Coordinates of C-alpha atoms and ligand atoms in Angstrom, one line a residue:
M1 CA 2.3 -31.4 -9.7
A2 CA 2.7 -28.1 -11.3
A3 CA 4.7 -28.0 -14.5
S4 CA 8.0 -26.3 -14.1
Y5 CA 8.3 -22.9 -15.7
R6 CA 10.3 -19.8 -15.4
K7 CA 8.7 -16.8 -13.9
A8 CA 10.1 -13.3 -13.8
D9 CA 9.1 -10.8 -11.3
H10 CA 10.3 -7.3 -11.5
G11 CA 10.4 -4.4 -9.2
G12 CA 11.8 -5.2 -5.8
G13 CA 9.6 -3.1 -3.5
I14 CA 7.4 -4.6 -0.7
G15 CA 5.0 -6.1 -3.3
G16 CA 7.6 -7.6 -5.6
L17 CA 9.6 -9.1 -2.8
A18 CA 6.5 -10.5 -1.1
A19 CA 5.6 -12.1 -4.4
A20 CA 9.2 -13.5 -4.7
V21 CA 9.0 -14.9 -1.2
A22 CA 5.6 -16.4 -1.8
L23 CA 6.5 -17.9 -5.1
S24 CA 9.8 -19.3 -3.9
R25 CA 8.0 -21.8 -1.7
F26 CA 7.3 -23.7 -4.9
P27 CA 10.5 -25.5 -5.9
D28 CA 9.5 -25.9 -9.5
I29 CA 9.1 -22.1 -10.1
E30 CA 12.2 -20.2 -10.9
V31 CA 12.0 -16.7 -9.6
S32 CA 14.0 -13.7 -10.8
V33 CA 13.6 -10.2 -9.5
F34 CA 14.8 -7.3 -11.7
E35 CA 15.2 -4.1 -9.8
A36 CA 15.9 -0.7 -11.4
A37 CA 17.8 0.7 -8.4
K38 CA 21.3 -0.4 -7.4
E39 CA 19.9 -2.1 -4.3
F40 CA 16.6 -2.7 -2.6
T41 CA 15.6 0.4 -0.7
E42 CA 12.5 1.7 1.1
V43 CA 11.7 5.2 2.2
G44 CA 12.7 5.9 5.8
A45 CA 9.2 6.2 7.2
G46 CA 6.6 4.1 9.1
I47 CA 4.2 1.5 7.8
G48 CA 1.2 0.0 9.5
V49 CA 0.1 -3.6 9.0
W50 CA -3.4 -4.8 9.8
P51 CA -4.4 -8.2 11.1
R52 CA -5.7 -9.3 7.7
V53 CA -2.2 -8.8 6.2
W54 CA -0.5 -10.2 9.3
K55 CA -2.2 -13.5 8.8
L56 CA -0.7 -13.8 5.3
L57 CA 2.8 -12.8 6.6
A58 CA 2.4 -15.6 9.1
Y59 CA 1.4 -18.1 6.4
L60 CA 4.6 -17.1 4.7
G61 CA 6.6 -17.8 7.9
L62 CA 7.6 -14.2 8.3
D63 CA 5.8 -13.6 11.6
D64 CA 8.7 -14.4 14.0
D65 CA 11.1 -12.2 12.2
L66 CA 8.6 -9.4 12.0
A67 CA 7.6 -9.8 15.6
S68 CA 11.2 -9.5 16.7
I69 CA 11.6 -6.0 15.2
S70 CA 8.4 -4.5 16.7
A71 CA 7.8 -3.6 20.3
T72 CA 4.1 -3.9 19.6
K73 CA 3.2 -7.6 19.8
P74 CA 0.5 -9.0 17.6
T75 CA -2.7 -10.0 19.4
Q76 CA -6.2 -11.2 18.4
D77 CA -7.8 -9.3 21.3
E78 CA -9.8 -6.2 21.0
V79 CA -7.4 -3.3 21.5
D80 CA -7.3 0.5 21.4
T81 CA -5.8 1.4 18.0
F82 CA -6.1 5.2 17.6
I83 CA -7.3 8.2 19.7
F84 CA -9.0 10.7 17.4
R85 CA -8.3 14.2 18.6
K86 CA -9.6 17.5 17.2
A87 CA -6.3 19.5 17.3
D88 CA -6.8 22.5 14.9
Q89 CA -7.4 24.8 17.9
P90 CA -5.4 26.0 21.0
E91 CA -6.6 23.2 23.2
G92 CA -7.0 19.7 21.6
L93 CA -10.1 17.6 22.3
D94 CA -10.1 13.8 22.3
F95 CA -13.4 12.6 20.8
Y96 CA -13.1 8.9 19.9
K97 CA -11.2 5.8 20.7
L98 CA -11.0 3.5 17.7
R99 CA -10.9 -0.2 18.8
S100 CA -10.0 -3.0 16.5
R101 CA -9.8 -6.8 16.9
G102 CA -6.1 -7.3 16.5
T103 CA -3.3 -4.8 16.5
L104 CA -2.2 -2.3 13.8
L105 CA 1.4 -3.3 13.8
R106 CA 3.8 -0.4 13.2
Y107 CA 7.2 -0.7 11.6
H108 CA 10.0 1.2 10.1
R109 CA 9.7 0.4 6.4
P110 CA 13.4 -0.5 5.7
D111 CA 13.1 -3.1 8.6
V112 CA 10.1 -4.8 6.8
L113 CA 12.0 -4.8 3.5
Q114 CA 15.0 -6.4 5.2
V115 CA 12.8 -9.2 6.6
L116 CA 11.6 -9.9 3.1
I117 CA 15.2 -9.9 1.7
D118 CA 16.4 -12.2 4.5
N119 CA 13.6 -14.6 3.6
L120 CA 14.4 -14.8 -0.1
P121 CA 15.8 -18.3 -0.7
A122 CA 19.2 -18.6 -2.4
H123 CA 17.6 -20.0 -5.5
C124 CA 15.6 -16.8 -6.1
K125 CA 17.8 -14.6 -8.4
T126 CA 18.0 -10.9 -7.9
Y127 CA 19.3 -8.4 -10.4
F128 CA 20.0 -4.7 -9.8
N129 CA 20.4 -1.7 -12.2
R130 CA 17.9 -3.5 -14.5
R131 CA 15.2 -0.9 -15.4
L132 CA 12.5 -2.6 -17.5
Q133 CA 11.5 -0.4 -20.4
T134 CA 8.9 -2.6 -22.2
Y135 CA 8.0 -6.2 -23.0
T136 CA 6.8 -8.2 -25.9
Q137 CA 5.1 -11.6 -26.0
D138 CA 5.1 -14.7 -28.1
R139 CA 1.6 -16.0 -27.2
A140 CA 2.0 -19.3 -29.1
K141 CA 5.1 -20.2 -27.2
G142 CA 3.9 -18.7 -23.9
T143 CA 7.0 -16.5 -23.5
V144 CA 7.5 -12.9 -22.5
Q145 CA 10.5 -11.0 -23.5
L146 CA 11.7 -8.3 -21.1
V147 CA 13.5 -5.3 -22.7
F148 CA 15.6 -3.2 -20.3
S149 CA 16.7 0.4 -20.7
D150 CA 20.3 -0.7 -21.2
G151 CA 19.2 -2.7 -24.2
S152 CA 19.6 -6.1 -22.5
T153 CA 16.8 -8.7 -22.7
E154 CA 15.5 -11.7 -20.7
T155 CA 12.9 -14.3 -21.5
C156 CA 10.4 -15.8 -19.1
N157 CA 6.9 -17.4 -18.9
V158 CA 5.3 -15.0 -16.6
L159 CA 6.0 -11.3 -15.9
I160 CA 4.7 -9.8 -12.7
G161 CA 4.8 -6.0 -13.0
S162 CA 5.4 -4.9 -9.4
D163 CA 7.2 -1.8 -10.5
G164 CA 5.2 0.8 -8.5
I165 CA 3.1 3.8 -9.3
K166 CA 5.0 4.8 -12.4
S167 CA 5.0 1.3 -13.8
S168 CA 6.4 0.6 -17.2
V169 CA 4.6 -2.8 -17.3
R170 CA 1.3 -1.0 -16.9
R171 CA 2.3 1.5 -19.6
T172 CA 3.2 -1.3 -22.0
M173 CA 0.1 -3.3 -21.1
L174 CA -2.4 -0.5 -21.7
T175 CA -0.6 0.7 -24.8
N176 CA -0.9 -2.9 -26.2
K177 CA -4.6 -3.0 -25.3
S178 CA -5.1 0.4 -26.9
E179 CA -3.4 -0.7 -30.1
E180 CA -5.4 -3.9 -30.2
A181 CA -8.7 -2.0 -29.7
A182 CA -7.7 0.5 -32.5
S183 CA -6.9 -2.4 -34.8
K184 CA -10.5 -3.6 -34.4
G185 CA -11.9 -0.2 -35.0
K186 CA -12.8 0.4 -31.3
L187 CA -11.4 3.9 -31.2
E188 CA -13.1 4.9 -28.0
D189 CA -11.7 1.9 -26.1
A190 CA -8.3 2.6 -27.6
E191 CA -8.4 6.2 -26.3
R192 CA -9.7 5.0 -22.8
F193 CA -6.8 2.6 -22.4
M194 CA -4.3 5.3 -23.1
Q195 CA -6.0 7.6 -20.6
L196 CA -5.7 5.0 -17.9
I197 CA -1.9 4.8 -17.9
E198 CA -1.1 7.8 -15.8
P199 CA -1.8 8.0 -12.1
T200 CA -4.0 10.9 -11.0
W201 CA -3.4 13.3 -8.1
T202 CA -5.8 12.8 -5.2
G203 CA -5.6 16.5 -4.2
I204 CA -3.7 15.3 -1.1
V205 CA -0.2 16.1 -0.1
A206 CA 1.5 14.1 2.7
Y207 CA 4.2 15.5 4.9
R208 CA 6.4 12.7 6.1
A209 CA 9.1 12.9 8.8
L210 CA 10.8 10.9 11.5
I211 CA 11.8 12.2 14.9
P212 CA 14.4 10.6 17.2
T213 CA 12.3 10.1 20.4
Q214 CA 15.2 11.4 22.5
R215 CA 15.0 14.7 20.6
L216 CA 11.4 15.1 21.6
Q217 CA 12.2 14.1 25.2
D218 CA 14.9 16.8 25.3
Y219 CA 12.4 19.4 24.0
K220 CA 9.9 18.3 26.6
D221 CA 12.5 18.6 29.4
A222 CA 13.4 22.1 28.2
H223 CA 9.7 23.0 28.2
P224 CA 8.1 21.3 31.3
E225 CA 5.2 23.8 31.2
M226 CA 3.9 22.3 27.9
N227 CA 3.1 18.8 29.3
I228 CA 4.0 17.2 26.0
R229 CA 3.1 13.5 25.8
I230 CA 5.9 11.4 24.4
P231 CA 4.4 8.6 22.1
Q232 CA 5.4 5.3 23.7
T233 CA 5.3 1.8 22.2
N234 CA 2.6 0.8 24.7
S235 CA 0.5 4.0 24.4
T236 CA -2.3 4.4 21.9
P237 CA -1.3 6.3 18.8
I238 CA -3.0 9.7 18.4
M239 CA -4.5 11.0 15.2
Y240 CA -4.5 14.8 15.3
M241 CA -7.4 16.1 13.2
G242 CA -8.6 19.4 11.7
Q243 CA -10.5 20.7 8.6
H244 CA -9.2 18.6 5.7
I245 CA -6.1 17.7 7.6
N246 CA -4.9 14.8 9.8
V247 CA -1.6 14.0 11.4
V248 CA -0.8 10.5 12.4
V249 CA 1.9 10.1 15.1
Y250 CA 3.3 6.7 16.3
P251 CA 6.5 5.3 17.5
I252 CA 8.5 2.7 15.5
S253 CA 11.8 1.0 15.8
S254 CA 11.1 -0.2 19.3
G255 CA 10.3 3.3 20.4
K256 CA 13.6 4.9 19.2
L257 CA 11.9 6.9 16.4
I258 CA 8.5 8.6 16.0
N259 CA 6.8 8.4 12.6
I260 CA 4.8 11.4 11.4
G261 CA 2.4 11.5 8.5
A262 CA 0.5 14.7 8.0
F263 CA -2.1 14.6 5.3
H264 CA -3.6 17.8 3.8
A265 CA -6.4 17.5 1.3
K266 CA -7.8 19.9 -1.2
P267 CA -10.7 17.8 -2.6
E268 CA -11.4 20.4 -5.3
L269 CA -8.0 19.8 -6.8
A270 CA -8.4 16.0 -7.1
G271 CA -7.9 14.9 -10.6
T272 CA -5.8 18.0 -11.6
N273 CA -2.1 17.9 -12.4
F274 CA 0.1 18.4 -9.4
P275 CA 2.2 21.5 -10.0
G276 CA 5.8 20.5 -9.2
P277 CA 7.8 17.4 -8.2
W278 CA 5.9 14.6 -6.6
V279 CA 8.4 14.3 -3.8
E280 CA 10.4 17.1 -2.3
T281 CA 12.5 17.7 0.8
I282 CA 11.1 20.8 2.6
P283 CA 12.3 23.1 5.3
N284 CA 10.8 22.4 8.7
D285 CA 9.3 25.9 8.7
E286 CA 6.9 24.8 5.9
L287 CA 5.7 21.9 8.0
L288 CA 5.2 24.2 11.0
A289 CA 3.5 26.9 8.9
A290 CA 1.1 24.3 7.5
H291 CA -0.1 23.6 11.1
D292 CA -0.2 27.2 12.3
G293 CA -2.8 27.6 15.1
W294 CA -2.9 23.9 16.0
E295 CA -2.5 22.8 19.6
P296 CA 0.9 23.3 21.2
E297 CA 1.6 19.6 21.7
L298 CA 1.4 18.9 18.0
Q299 CA 3.5 21.9 17.1
A300 CA 6.2 20.8 19.6
I301 CA 6.3 17.3 17.9
L302 CA 6.6 18.9 14.5
R303 CA 9.3 21.2 15.6
C304 CA 11.5 18.2 16.4
A305 CA 11.1 16.6 12.9
Y306 CA 14.2 16.5 10.8
T307 CA 14.4 16.5 6.9
P308 CA 10.6 16.4 6.4
S309 CA 9.4 15.7 2.9
R310 CA 6.3 16.6 1.0
W311 CA 4.7 13.9 -1.2
A312 CA 1.9 14.5 -3.7
V313 CA -0.4 11.5 -3.2
H314 CA -1.4 10.0 -6.5
M315 CA -3.5 7.0 -7.2
A316 CA -3.7 4.5 -10.0
Q317 CA -6.9 4.7 -12.0
P318 CA -8.9 1.5 -11.5
L319 CA -8.7 -1.1 -14.3
E320 CA -11.1 -3.8 -15.2
S321 CA -8.2 -6.3 -15.7
W322 CA -4.6 -6.4 -14.5
V323 CA -3.6 -9.0 -17.2
D324 CA -2.3 -9.0 -20.7
G325 CA -1.4 -12.5 -21.9
N326 CA 1.2 -13.9 -19.5
V327 CA 1.8 -10.5 -17.8
A328 CA 0.1 -9.3 -14.6
L329 CA 0.2 -6.2 -12.5
L330 CA 0.7 -6.3 -8.7
G331 CA 0.8 -3.7 -6.0
D332 CA 0.9 0.0 -6.7
S333 CA 1.3 -0.6 -10.5
A334 CA -2.2 -2.1 -10.3
H335 CA -3.9 -0.1 -7.5
A336 CA -1.8 2.7 -6.0
M337 CA -4.1 4.3 -3.4
S338 CA -4.2 7.1 -0.9
P339 CA -2.6 6.0 2.3
Q340 CA -5.6 6.7 4.6
Q341 CA -6.5 3.1 5.2
A342 CA -2.8 2.1 5.8
S343 CA -3.4 -0.6 3.2
G344 CA -1.5 0.0 -0.1
A345 CA 1.3 -2.3 0.8
G346 CA -1.1 -4.7 2.5
Q347 CA -3.1 -5.0 -0.7
A348 CA 0.2 -5.7 -2.6
I349 CA 0.9 -8.5 -0.1
E350 CA -2.6 -9.9 -0.7
D351 CA -2.0 -9.8 -4.4
A352 CA 1.3 -11.6 -3.9
Y353 CA -0.1 -14.3 -1.7
L354 CA -3.1 -15.1 -3.9
L355 CA -1.1 -15.0 -7.2
A356 CA 1.6 -17.3 -5.8
T357 CA -1.0 -19.7 -4.5
L358 CA -2.5 -19.9 -8.1
L359 CA 0.9 -20.1 -9.9
G360 CA 2.1 -22.7 -7.6
H361 CA -1.0 -24.9 -7.9
R362 CA -0.6 -28.4 -9.2
L363 CA -3.0 -27.6 -12.1
T364 CA -1.0 -24.6 -13.3
R365 CA 1.0 -25.3 -16.5
I366 CA 2.7 -23.1 -19.1
E367 CA -0.3 -23.6 -21.3
N368 CA -2.9 -22.2 -18.9
I369 CA -0.9 -19.3 -17.4
N370 CA -3.1 -16.7 -19.0
Q371 CA -6.2 -18.4 -17.6
V372 CA -4.6 -18.5 -14.1
L373 CA -3.7 -14.8 -14.2
N374 CA -7.2 -13.9 -15.3
I375 CA -8.5 -15.7 -12.2
Y376 CA -6.1 -13.8 -10.0
S377 CA -7.2 -10.5 -11.6
D378 CA -11.0 -11.3 -11.5
V379 CA -10.8 -12.1 -7.8
R380 CA -8.4 -9.3 -6.7
V381 CA -9.5 -6.3 -8.8
P382 CA -12.9 -5.7 -7.0
V383 CA -11.3 -6.0 -3.6
A384 CA -8.4 -3.7 -4.2
T385 CA -10.6 -1.2 -6.1
E386 CA -12.9 -1.0 -3.2
V387 CA -10.0 -0.4 -0.8
Q388 CA -8.8 2.4 -3.0
H389 CA -12.3 4.0 -2.7
R390 CA -12.5 3.4 1.1
S391 CA -9.1 5.0 1.5
L392 CA -10.4 8.2 0.0
V393 CA -13.5 8.1 2.2
N394 CA -11.4 7.6 5.3
G395 CA -9.3 10.6 4.3
S396 CA -12.4 12.7 4.2
Y397 CA -13.6 11.5 7.6
F398 CA -10.1 12.1 9.0
G399 CA -10.4 15.7 7.7
L400 CA -13.5 16.0 9.9
Q401 CA -15.9 15.9 6.9
L402 CA -19.1 14.0 7.4
E403 CA -22.3 14.8 5.6
G404 CA -24.8 16.6 7.8
L405 CA -22.2 17.4 10.5
D406 CA -20.5 20.8 11.0
S407 CA -17.4 19.7 12.7
T408 CA -16.3 23.2 13.4
R409 CA -19.2 23.7 15.9
E410 CA -20.9 20.4 16.7
H411 CA -18.2 19.0 18.9
D412 CA -20.7 16.8 20.8
R413 CA -21.4 14.9 17.5
L414 CA -17.8 14.3 16.5
H415 CA -18.1 10.7 17.7
E416 CA -20.2 10.1 14.6
I417 CA -17.1 10.5 12.5
G418 CA -15.4 7.8 14.6
D419 CA -18.3 5.5 14.0
A420 CA -18.2 6.2 10.3
V421 CA -14.5 5.4 10.2
V422 CA -15.0 2.1 11.9
E423 CA -17.7 1.1 9.5
N424 CA -15.5 2.0 6.5
W425 CA -12.3 0.4 7.9
N426 CA -13.3 -2.7 9.9
W427 CA -12.7 -5.0 6.9
A428 CA -9.0 -4.6 7.7
W429 CA -9.3 -6.4 11.0
A430 CA -12.7 -8.2 10.8
T431 CA -12.1 -10.1 7.5
T432 CA -9.4 -12.3 6.0
L433 CA -8.2 -13.1 2.5
D434 CA -9.1 -16.8 3.0
P435 CA -12.5 -16.7 1.2
S436 CA -10.8 -15.1 -1.9
I437 CA -8.1 -17.7 -1.9
S438 CA -10.7 -20.5 -1.7
E439 CA -12.7 -18.9 -4.5
A440 CA -9.7 -18.5 -6.8
V441 CA -8.5 -22.1 -6.3
K442 CA -12.1 -23.3 -6.8
R443 CA -12.2 -21.4 -10.1
L444 CA -8.9 -22.8 -11.2
E445 CA -10.0 -26.3 -10.4
A446 CA -13.3 -25.8 -12.2
S447 CA -11.5 -24.4 -15.3
Q448 CA -9.3 -27.5 -15.6
R449 CA -12.1 -30.1 -15.0
P450 CA -12.6 -32.2 -18.2
R451 CA -15.9 -31.3 -19.9
A452 CA -18.6 -34.0 -19.8
H453 CA -19.4 -35.3 -23.3
L454 CA -23.0 -34.8 -24.2
Ligands
FAD501 C1 2.6 8.5 3.1 C2 2.3 7.1 2.8 C3 2.0 6.2 3.8 C4 1.6 4.9 3.6 N1 1.3 4.1 4.7 C5 1.0 2.8 4.4 C6 0.7 1.9 5.5 O1 0.7 2.3 6.7 N2 0.4 0.6 5.2 C7 0.4 0.1 3.9 O2 0.0 -1.0 3.7 N3 0.7 1.0 2.9 C8 1.0 2.2 3.1 N4 1.3 3.0 2.0 C9 1.3 2.5 0.7 C10 2.6 1.7 0.4 O3 3.7 2.5 0.6 C11 2.6 1.3 -1.1 O4 1.3 0.8 -1.5 C12 3.6 0.1 -1.3 O5 4.9 0.5 -0.9 C13 3.6 -0.3 -2.8 O6 4.6 -1.3 -2.9 P1 5.0 -1.8 -4.4 O7 6.0 -2.9 -4.2 O8 3.8 -2.1 -5.2 O9 5.7 -0.5 -5.1 P2 7.0 0.2 -4.7 O10 7.2 0.2 -3.2 O11 6.9 1.5 -5.4 O12 8.2 -0.6 -5.4 C14 8.4 -0.6 -6.8 C15 9.8 -1.1 -7.0 O13 10.0 -1.3 -8.4 C16 11.2 -0.6 -8.8 N5 11.0 -0.2 -10.2 C17 10.3 0.9 -10.6 N6 10.3 1.0 -11.9 C18 11.0 -0.1 -12.4 C19 11.4 -0.5 -13.7 N7 11.0 0.1 -14.8 N8 12.2 -1.6 -13.8 C20 12.6 -2.3 -12.6 N9 12.3 -1.9 -11.4 C21 11.5 -0.8 -11.3 C22 11.4 0.5 -7.8 O14 12.7 0.9 -7.7 C23 10.9 -0.2 -6.5 O15 11.9 -0.9 -5.9 C24 1.6 4.4 2.3 C25 2.0 5.2 1.2 C26 2.3 6.6 1.4 C27 2.6 7.5 0.3

């Protein structure tokens, strides 16, 4: 059986709470979640969940609760998932139907967070208004000391840094690695670690908004001549596409709300500093002006949006390892990515499931936690890093960019973009995490096998 040890988890977003739920299944692990905010919150926007992630949520026993808050029911059948439509012109043109094996389930984020909160067992401790500033480690004792911004401290055996894209755990981890490299005279490595701390701007801004479906219905009734289609829970979501821009529209909250995500890319600005705040509420006029000349249906939908916001989409720079002693990164702190594969939170849930499987394994003890975390990192880093890359590639396809194709003129070849998207994205519905889990457990078991005496 696994030795009993105290684990601390911090940052209570989707990644941290998924980790807490997954770890709490092991009665000998004491889980504490330290959240900087005064309560758990999620941005009021939509989130998509692919079959690969759904399977893990089902393993965690969350499937019934999640199924009850979505009008779209999970299926393993082949289904229509998106209609791709060229829409940066007076009359839109459907050019591709993306089909996937299993549904992209669509939720209102706060509902998903609530399901995770509802499934935290009473023995999992949660603390609010606890902003982690830094940590120190006593490697001989296998303890991590957490230092919070109010000066308070806590001690644990494992720290999981699930504190999002501006992670203080990542900052401390890379600063430590830099100092260690410098102390060995490896000055280039020391410099490189420091440069990996900050996220980089992808050149993409995302406009996010919700629309009460009734509001769009009222607009449609007032403008019958426009033939606006109201997104329904049983209709296939439409992705409206134009040069370097795509707008995803789908219903959530059992059809009461419509989620809008409009992504605008300036690839030449990727890697530069975003000028201004990363998140800002904007007037609806800015949203409309950004889609000037697009087909009337999309403009009508955008007109009904309230309190839209603009997000500068940043990504975490890929790391070779997410581990420092008994500390590991998870979710956006490790691999924040552009949202164009609807997979950032999904990857956080994959991290959480695999890490919990290893920490809860009968062979895991306080003495080998670092080894266990390294197995987690070795197995997960290549997967999440590839998804980060694929997300950017999807973004480019969604913006109608495909090498050798002039999408402004060659409309009869637009289906090639759809085929490229399927090839780049089908891992999300055609593969599972199971092989990674088996591989990680096998590595743990091999690492603990007594060596044969020669
Ligand atoms: C426009 C957009 C659309 C997206 N769509 C999808 C999608 O459809 N599907 C999908 O899978 N992903 C999607 N994503 C990505 C997804 O939102 C993120 O990857 C995911 O929310 C990351 O979860 P996390 O728990 O790692 O981090 P976060 O959600 O950022 O949570 C971090 C938590 O840690 C807390 N915290 C921060 N600092 C500290 C500290 N110092 N001490 C203590 N607590 C701290 C924060 O308050 C927060 O509660 C999208 C992202 C964007 C921007």
